[in-house]
C-alpha atoms as one frame of an Amber mdcrd trajectory, in Angstrom:
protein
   1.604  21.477  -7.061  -0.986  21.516  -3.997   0.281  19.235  -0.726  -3.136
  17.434  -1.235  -1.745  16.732  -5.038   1.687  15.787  -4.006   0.046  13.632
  -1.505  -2.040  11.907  -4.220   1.233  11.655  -6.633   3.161   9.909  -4.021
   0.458   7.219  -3.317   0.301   6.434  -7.096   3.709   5.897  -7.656   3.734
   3.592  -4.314   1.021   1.492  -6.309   2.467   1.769  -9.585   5.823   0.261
  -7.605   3.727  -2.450  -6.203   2.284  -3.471  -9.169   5.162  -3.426 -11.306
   7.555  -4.944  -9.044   5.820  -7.411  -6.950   2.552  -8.849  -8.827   1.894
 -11.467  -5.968   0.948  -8.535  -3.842  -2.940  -7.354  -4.232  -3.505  -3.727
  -3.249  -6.361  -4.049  -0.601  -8.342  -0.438  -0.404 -11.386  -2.176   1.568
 -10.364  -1.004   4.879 -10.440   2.944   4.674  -9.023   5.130   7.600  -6.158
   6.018   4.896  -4.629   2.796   5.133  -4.144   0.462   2.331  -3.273  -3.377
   2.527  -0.836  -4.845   0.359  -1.676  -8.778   0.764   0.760 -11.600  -0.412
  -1.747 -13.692  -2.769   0.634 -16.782  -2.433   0.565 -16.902   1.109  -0.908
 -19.507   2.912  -1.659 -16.703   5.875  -2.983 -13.739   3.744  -4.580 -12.513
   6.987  -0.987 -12.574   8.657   1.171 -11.858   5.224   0.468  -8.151   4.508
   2.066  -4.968   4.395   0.314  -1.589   5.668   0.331   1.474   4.117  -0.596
   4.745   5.586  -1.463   6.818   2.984  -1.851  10.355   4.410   1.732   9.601
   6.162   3.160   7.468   3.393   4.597   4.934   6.055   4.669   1.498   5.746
   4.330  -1.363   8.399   5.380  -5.130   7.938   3.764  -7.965  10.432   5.788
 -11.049  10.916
């Protein structure tokens, strides 16, 4: 397996997770760059409410 396909395995399975797990959570691809929003639907604060994901570095960043 290729880093660029390792890369691409890892960022499915952090979606798949997502999905499976939380189902409030809508995976946000809109804003490129490599990141990837994962936005609380029941929030009242969607804007606020997200999670980051940095897909080339597969790190993830929570704002409170």
């Amino acid at each position: 397996m290729t880093k660029t396909q390792l890369k691409k395995a890892i960022d499915k399975n952090v979606y798949e997770y997502i999905e499976e797990n939380f189902p409030e959570f809508v995976i946000d691809h809109s804003e490129g760059n490599g990141r990837v929003y994962f936005i609380d639907s029941t929030s009242n604060h969607p804007a606020a409410d997200n999670i980051e994901y940095h897909q080339s570095e597969h790190t993830l960043c929570a704002r409170c």
